[in-house]
Short mmCIF file of C-alpha atoms and ligand atoms in Angstrom, two decimals:
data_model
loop_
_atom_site.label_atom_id
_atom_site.label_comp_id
_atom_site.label_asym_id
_atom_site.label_seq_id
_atom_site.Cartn_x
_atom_site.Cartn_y
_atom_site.Cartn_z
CA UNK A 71 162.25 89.63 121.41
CA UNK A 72 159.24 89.83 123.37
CA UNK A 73 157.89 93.22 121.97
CA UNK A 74 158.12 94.72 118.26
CA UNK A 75 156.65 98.37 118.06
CA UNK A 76 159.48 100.13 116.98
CA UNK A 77 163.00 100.20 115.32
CA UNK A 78 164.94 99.72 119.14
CA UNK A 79 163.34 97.01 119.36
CA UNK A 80 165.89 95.11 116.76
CA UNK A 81 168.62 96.13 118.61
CA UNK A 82 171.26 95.90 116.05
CA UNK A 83 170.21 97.23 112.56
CA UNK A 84 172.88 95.70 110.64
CA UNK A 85 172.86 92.27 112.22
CA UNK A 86 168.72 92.26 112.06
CA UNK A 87 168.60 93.17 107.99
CA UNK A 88 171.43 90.42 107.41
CA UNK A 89 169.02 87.86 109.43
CA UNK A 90 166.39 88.79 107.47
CA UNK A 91 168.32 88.32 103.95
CA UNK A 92 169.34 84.49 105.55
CA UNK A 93 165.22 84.04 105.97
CA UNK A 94 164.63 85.18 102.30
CA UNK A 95 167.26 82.79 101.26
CA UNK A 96 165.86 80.05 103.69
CA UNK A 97 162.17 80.51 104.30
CA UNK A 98 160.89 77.46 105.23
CA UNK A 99 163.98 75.95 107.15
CA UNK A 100 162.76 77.38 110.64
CA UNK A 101 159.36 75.96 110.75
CA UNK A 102 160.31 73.68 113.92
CA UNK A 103 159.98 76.94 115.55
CA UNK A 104 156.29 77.61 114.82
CA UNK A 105 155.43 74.06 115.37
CA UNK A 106 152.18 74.12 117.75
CA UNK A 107 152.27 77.58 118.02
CA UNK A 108 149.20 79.74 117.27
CA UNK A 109 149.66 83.33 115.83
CA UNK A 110 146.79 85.65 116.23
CA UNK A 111 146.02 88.89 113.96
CA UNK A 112 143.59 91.66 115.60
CA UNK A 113 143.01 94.14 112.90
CA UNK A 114 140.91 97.14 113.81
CA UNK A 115 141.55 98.18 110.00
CA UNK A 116 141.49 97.31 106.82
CA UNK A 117 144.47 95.46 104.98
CA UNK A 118 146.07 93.83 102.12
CA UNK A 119 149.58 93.49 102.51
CA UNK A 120 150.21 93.34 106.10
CA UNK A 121 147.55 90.66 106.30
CA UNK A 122 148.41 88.52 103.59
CA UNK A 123 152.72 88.78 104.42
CA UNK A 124 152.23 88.50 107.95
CA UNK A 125 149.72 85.71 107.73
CA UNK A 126 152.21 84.18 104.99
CA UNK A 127 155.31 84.26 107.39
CA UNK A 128 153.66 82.41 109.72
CA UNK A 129 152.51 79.98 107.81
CA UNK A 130 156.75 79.52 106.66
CA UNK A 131 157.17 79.21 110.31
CA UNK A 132 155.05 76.49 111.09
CA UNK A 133 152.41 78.66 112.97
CA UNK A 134 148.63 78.41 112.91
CA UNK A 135 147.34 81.74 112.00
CA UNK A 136 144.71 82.85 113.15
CA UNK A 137 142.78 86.52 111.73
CA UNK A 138 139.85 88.85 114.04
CA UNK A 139 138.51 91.84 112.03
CA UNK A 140 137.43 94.07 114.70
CA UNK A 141 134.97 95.96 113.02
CA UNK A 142 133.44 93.27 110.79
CA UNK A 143 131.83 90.11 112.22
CA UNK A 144 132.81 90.55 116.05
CA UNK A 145 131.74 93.02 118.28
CA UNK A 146 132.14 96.21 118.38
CA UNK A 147 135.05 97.47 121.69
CA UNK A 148 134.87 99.86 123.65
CA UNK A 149 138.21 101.30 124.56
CA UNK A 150 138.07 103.68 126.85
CA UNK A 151 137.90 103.03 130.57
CA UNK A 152 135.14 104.56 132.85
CA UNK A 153 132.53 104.88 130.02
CA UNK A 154 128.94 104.17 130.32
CA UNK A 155 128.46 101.49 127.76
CA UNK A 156 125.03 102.40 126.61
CA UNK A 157 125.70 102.85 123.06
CA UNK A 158 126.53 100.62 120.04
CA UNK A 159 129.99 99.12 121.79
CA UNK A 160 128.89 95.63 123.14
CA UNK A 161 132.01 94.25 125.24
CA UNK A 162 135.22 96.35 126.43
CA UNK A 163 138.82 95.51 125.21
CA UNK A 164 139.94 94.82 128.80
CA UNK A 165 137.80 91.51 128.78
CA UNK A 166 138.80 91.25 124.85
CA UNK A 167 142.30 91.00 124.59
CA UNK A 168 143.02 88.34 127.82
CA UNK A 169 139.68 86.25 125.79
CA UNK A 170 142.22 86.44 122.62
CA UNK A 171 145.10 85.81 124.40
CA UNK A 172 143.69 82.91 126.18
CA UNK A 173 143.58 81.61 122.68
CA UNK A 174 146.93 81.82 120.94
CA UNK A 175 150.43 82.22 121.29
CA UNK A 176 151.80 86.09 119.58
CA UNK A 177 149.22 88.74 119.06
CA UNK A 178 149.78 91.18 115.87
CA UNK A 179 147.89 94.09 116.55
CA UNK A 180 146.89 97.01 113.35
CA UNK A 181 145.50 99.76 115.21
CA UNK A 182 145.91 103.34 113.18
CA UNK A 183 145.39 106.76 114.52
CA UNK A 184 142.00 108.07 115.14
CA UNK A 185 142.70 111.78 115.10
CA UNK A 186 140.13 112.34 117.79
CA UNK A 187 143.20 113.25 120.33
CA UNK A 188 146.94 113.59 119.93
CA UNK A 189 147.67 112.49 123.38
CA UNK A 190 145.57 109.16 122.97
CA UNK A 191 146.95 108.58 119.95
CA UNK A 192 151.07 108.98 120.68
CA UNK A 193 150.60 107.51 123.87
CA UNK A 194 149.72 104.40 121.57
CA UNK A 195 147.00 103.36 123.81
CA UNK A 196 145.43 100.49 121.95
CA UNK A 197 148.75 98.67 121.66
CA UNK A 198 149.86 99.17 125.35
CA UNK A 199 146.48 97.60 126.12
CA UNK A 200 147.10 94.44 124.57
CA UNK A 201 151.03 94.75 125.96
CA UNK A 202 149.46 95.04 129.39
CA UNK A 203 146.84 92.86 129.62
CA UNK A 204 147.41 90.17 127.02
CA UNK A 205 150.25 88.42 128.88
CA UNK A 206 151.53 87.31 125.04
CA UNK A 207 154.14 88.57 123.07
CA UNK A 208 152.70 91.84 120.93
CA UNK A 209 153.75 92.96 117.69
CA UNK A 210 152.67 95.85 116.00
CA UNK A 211 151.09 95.76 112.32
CA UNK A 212 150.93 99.15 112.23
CA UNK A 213 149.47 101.57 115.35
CA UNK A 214 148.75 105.07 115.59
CA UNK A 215 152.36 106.30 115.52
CA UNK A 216 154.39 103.46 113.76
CA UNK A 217 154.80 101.36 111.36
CA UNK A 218 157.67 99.10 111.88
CA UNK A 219 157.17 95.99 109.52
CA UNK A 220 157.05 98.43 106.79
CA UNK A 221 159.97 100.00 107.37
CA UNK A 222 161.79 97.36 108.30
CA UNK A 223 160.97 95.85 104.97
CA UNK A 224 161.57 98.96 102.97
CA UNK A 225 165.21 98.86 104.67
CA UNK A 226 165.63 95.46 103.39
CA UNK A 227 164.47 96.77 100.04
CA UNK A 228 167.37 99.66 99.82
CA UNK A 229 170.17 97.15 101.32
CA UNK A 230 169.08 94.97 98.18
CA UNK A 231 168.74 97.50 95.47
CA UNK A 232 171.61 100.78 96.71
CA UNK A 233 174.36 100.84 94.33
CA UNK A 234 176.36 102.78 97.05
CA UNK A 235 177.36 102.03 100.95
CA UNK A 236 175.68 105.12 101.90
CA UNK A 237 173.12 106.06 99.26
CA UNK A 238 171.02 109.32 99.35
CA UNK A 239 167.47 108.78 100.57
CA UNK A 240 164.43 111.37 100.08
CA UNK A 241 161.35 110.47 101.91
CA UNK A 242 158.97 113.32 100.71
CA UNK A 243 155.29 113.99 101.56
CA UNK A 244 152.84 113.94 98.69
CA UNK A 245 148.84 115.12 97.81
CA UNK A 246 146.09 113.02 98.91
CA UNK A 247 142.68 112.94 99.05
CA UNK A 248 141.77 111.48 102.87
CA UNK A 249 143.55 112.29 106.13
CA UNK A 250 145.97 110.22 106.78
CA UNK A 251 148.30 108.92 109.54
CA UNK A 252 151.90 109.79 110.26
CA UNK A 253 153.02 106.44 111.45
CA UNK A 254 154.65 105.28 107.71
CA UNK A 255 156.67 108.08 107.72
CA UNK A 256 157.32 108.46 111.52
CA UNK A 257 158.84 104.67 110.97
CA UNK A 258 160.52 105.19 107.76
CA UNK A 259 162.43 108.33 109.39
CA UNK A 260 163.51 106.21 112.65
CA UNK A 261 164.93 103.35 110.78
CA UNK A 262 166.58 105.51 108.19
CA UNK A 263 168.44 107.68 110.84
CA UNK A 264 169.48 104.31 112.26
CA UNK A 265 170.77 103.13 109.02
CA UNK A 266 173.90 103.97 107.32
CA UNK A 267 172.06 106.28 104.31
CA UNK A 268 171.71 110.15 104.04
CA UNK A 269 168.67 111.14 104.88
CA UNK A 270 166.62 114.05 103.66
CA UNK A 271 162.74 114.48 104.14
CA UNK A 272 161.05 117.35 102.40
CA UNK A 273 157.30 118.57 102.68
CA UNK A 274 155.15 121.54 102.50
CA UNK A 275 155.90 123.83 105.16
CA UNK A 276 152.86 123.05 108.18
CA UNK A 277 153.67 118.84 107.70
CA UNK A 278 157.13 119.02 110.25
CA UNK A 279 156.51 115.26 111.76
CA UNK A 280 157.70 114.56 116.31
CA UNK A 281 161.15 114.89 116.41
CA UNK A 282 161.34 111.88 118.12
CA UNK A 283 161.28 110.65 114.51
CA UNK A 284 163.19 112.94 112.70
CA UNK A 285 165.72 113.19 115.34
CA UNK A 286 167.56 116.03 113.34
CA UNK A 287 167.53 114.58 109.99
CA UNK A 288 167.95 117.25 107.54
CA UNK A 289 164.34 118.95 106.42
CA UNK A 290 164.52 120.68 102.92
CA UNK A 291 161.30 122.09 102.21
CA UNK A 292 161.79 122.91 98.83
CA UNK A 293 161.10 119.52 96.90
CA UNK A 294 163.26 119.90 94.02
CA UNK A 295 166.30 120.89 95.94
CA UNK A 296 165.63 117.40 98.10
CA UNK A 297 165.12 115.31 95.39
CA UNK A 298 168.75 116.14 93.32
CA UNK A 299 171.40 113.60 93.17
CA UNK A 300 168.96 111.03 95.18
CA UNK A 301 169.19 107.23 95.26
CA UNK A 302 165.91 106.43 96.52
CA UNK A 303 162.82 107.95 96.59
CA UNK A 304 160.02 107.56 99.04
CA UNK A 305 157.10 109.39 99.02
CA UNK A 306 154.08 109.22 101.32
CA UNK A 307 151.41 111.15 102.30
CA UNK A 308 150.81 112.47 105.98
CA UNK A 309 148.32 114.97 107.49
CA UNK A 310 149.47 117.74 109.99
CA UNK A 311 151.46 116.48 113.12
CA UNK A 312 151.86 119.72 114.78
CA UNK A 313 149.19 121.80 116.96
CA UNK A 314 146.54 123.17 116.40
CA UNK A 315 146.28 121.01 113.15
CA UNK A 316 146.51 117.57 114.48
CA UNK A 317 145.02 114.90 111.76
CA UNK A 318 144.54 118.17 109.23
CA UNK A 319 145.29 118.39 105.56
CA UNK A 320 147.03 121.45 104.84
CA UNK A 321 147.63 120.71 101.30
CA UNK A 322 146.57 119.38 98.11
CA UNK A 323 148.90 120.93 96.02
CA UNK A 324 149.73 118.78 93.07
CA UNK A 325 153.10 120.12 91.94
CA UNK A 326 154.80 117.52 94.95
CA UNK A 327 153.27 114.26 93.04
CA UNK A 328 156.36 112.46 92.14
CA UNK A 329 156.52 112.49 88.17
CA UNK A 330 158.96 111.96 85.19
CA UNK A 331 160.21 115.65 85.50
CA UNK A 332 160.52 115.70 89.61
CA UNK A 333 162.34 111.68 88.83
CA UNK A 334 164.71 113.18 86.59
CA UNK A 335 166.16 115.74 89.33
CA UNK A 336 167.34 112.63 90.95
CA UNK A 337 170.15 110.11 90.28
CA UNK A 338 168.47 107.38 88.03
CA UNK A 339 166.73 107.35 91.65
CA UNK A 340 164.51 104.04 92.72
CA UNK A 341 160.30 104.87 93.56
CA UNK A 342 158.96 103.63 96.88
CA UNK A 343 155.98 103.23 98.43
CA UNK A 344 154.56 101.55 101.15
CA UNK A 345 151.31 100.68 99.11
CA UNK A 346 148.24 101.25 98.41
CA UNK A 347 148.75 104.00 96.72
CA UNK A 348 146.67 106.60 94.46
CA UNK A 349 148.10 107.05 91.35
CA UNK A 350 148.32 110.88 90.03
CA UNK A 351 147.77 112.03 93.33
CA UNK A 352 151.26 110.46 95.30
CA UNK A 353 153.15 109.30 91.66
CA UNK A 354 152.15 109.42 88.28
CA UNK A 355 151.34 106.25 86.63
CA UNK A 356 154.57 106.87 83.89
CA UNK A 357 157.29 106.70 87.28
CA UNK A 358 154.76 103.75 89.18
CA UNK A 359 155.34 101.67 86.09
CA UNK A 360 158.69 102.50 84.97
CA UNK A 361 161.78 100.25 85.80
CA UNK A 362 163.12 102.31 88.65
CA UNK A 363 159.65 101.25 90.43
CA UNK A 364 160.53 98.89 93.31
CA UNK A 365 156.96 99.30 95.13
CA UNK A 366 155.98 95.19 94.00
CA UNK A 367 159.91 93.63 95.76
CA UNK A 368 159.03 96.31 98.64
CA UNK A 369 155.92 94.92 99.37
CA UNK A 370 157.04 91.32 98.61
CA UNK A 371 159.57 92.26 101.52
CA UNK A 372 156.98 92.57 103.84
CA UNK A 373 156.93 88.99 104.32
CA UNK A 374 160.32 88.83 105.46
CA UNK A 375 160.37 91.19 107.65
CA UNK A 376 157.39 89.91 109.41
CA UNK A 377 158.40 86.14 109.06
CA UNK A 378 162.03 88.08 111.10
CA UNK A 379 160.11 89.57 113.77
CA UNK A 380 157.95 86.55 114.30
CA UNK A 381 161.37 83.86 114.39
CA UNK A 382 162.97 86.03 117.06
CA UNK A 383 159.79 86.32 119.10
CA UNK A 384 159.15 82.50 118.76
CA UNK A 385 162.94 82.11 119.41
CA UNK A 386 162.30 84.00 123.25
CA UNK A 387 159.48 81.98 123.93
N1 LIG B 1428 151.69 98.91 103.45
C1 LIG B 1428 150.71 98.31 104.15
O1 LIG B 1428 150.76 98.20 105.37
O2 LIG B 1428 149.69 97.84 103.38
P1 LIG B 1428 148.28 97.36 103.96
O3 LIG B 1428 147.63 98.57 104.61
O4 LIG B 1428 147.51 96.88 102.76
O5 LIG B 1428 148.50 96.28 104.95
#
């Protein structure tokens, strides 16, 4: 694997989650492959998880890691081409990411939306820049669209906890505050249409995510209905997808916050969440903290799905 920006890039689904259960079981026996290798993290924003698991699984590797926070201590890129740099942007990513690359081994790249166009955001143009010009193997730690160590991890969650081969899974939107990207739940609905679950998203009418993502996965919009009989329960926050609302919230409305009542519709269902989360806005602190919360092994997960992604791309080099 030379690439990892998406669920196709696994190939197998099956075969991949397995792989990643033998790492779990056997973190530290594939450090040979890290050995003298230097991973690099390029984080444009903030973090907690993905920096600390990613960081962590190459460390378990054998790598030296290596962390640039864009917007805090270096300076600031410009990222367009053909612009006049007479503003506050002091050097251009094109000279940027072959400097960075000239420096390590595997670039991780965090990236999110910007909302200031659709096209320059699906068209994933920050990532594709450091594909193109970096010359390194790329992995994404989130960009404008996806979010495919999270996902991947949450899959590895379900295949530990389901008590059924093909257990019901609800990933439904939620109220929050801020704006916020589609590329959790654009993720979460590509890997789960891959997997072997049934899958059911439900939002507010206005929130429909690309069907490149949904792919024809059954939309409920009434919550309730979406949530009864369910197995797992993942709920996320997006803004608008769809024109002429791109990057818009549509809704605040409080009655979709995942609570004891809306938990009890389901069957004895499991809470996730990618994290950080607000509490009483997405879920109420009662289901967070309950015992059907999984959100702490979820995120603990993210580690192995970023220590998978990061054997098979040493294993190509
Ligand atoms: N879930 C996730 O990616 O968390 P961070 O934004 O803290 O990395």
């Amino acid at each position: 694997m030379r690439y990892y920006t998406g669920v196709k890039d696994l190939g197998n689904l099956d075969e991949a989650v397995k792989e990643a259960l033998e790492v779990k079981k056997n973190r530290f026996g594939y450090k040979h492959l890290g050995e003298n290798k230097t991973l690099l993290m390029v984080f444009f924003n903030s973090s907690l998880r993905t920096r600390l698991s990613t960081q962590k699984a190459g460390m378990n590797l054998g790598m030296n890691t290596m962390v640039l926070d864009v917007n805090q201590g270096a300076w600031k890129l410009e990222t367009e081409r053909g612009v006049v740099m007479d503003g506050d942007k002091s050097e251009h990513l094109l000279e940027a990411i072959p400097v960075m690359a000239s420096y390590c081994d595997v670039i991780g790249v965090r990236s999110f939306a910007r909302f200031e166009s659709k096209e320059f955001d699906y068209q994933e143009t920050i990532i594709n820049q450091f594909i193109k010009y970096s010359g390194k193997p790329v992995f994404s730690m989130e960009s404008a669209t996806c979010h495919p160590l999270q996902a991947f991890a949450d899959l590895i969650t379900i295949e530990e906890y389901k008590k059924t081969d093909r257990p019901k899974v609800v990933l439904t939107w939620a109220p929050h505050p801020k704006a916020l990207p589609q590329a959790v739940p654009n993720s979460f609905a590509d890997f789960m249409n891959e997997a072997n679950v049934d899958f059911v998203i439900t939002h507010p009418k206005g929130y429909e995510l690309d069907e490149q993502f949904v792919r024809g996965a059954k939309v409920e919009y009434d919550q309730d209905k979406a949530l009864a009989g369910a197995d797992f329960v993942y709920a996320k926050n997006w803004s608008a997808f769809q024109d002429p609302n791109y990057g818009k919230i549509l809704s605040t409305d409080m009655s979709w916050t995942i609570t004891t009542e809306k938990m009890a519709l389901t069957n004895n269902a499991f809470f996730m969440h990618c994290l950080p989360v607000r509490r009483n806005m997405i879920v109420s602190d009662d289901v967070i903290e309950s015992p059907q919360s999984i959100v702490i092994p979820e995120a603990a997960n993210r580690e192995i799905s970023a220590q998978t992604v990061l054997k098979r791309i040493l294993e190509s080099l």
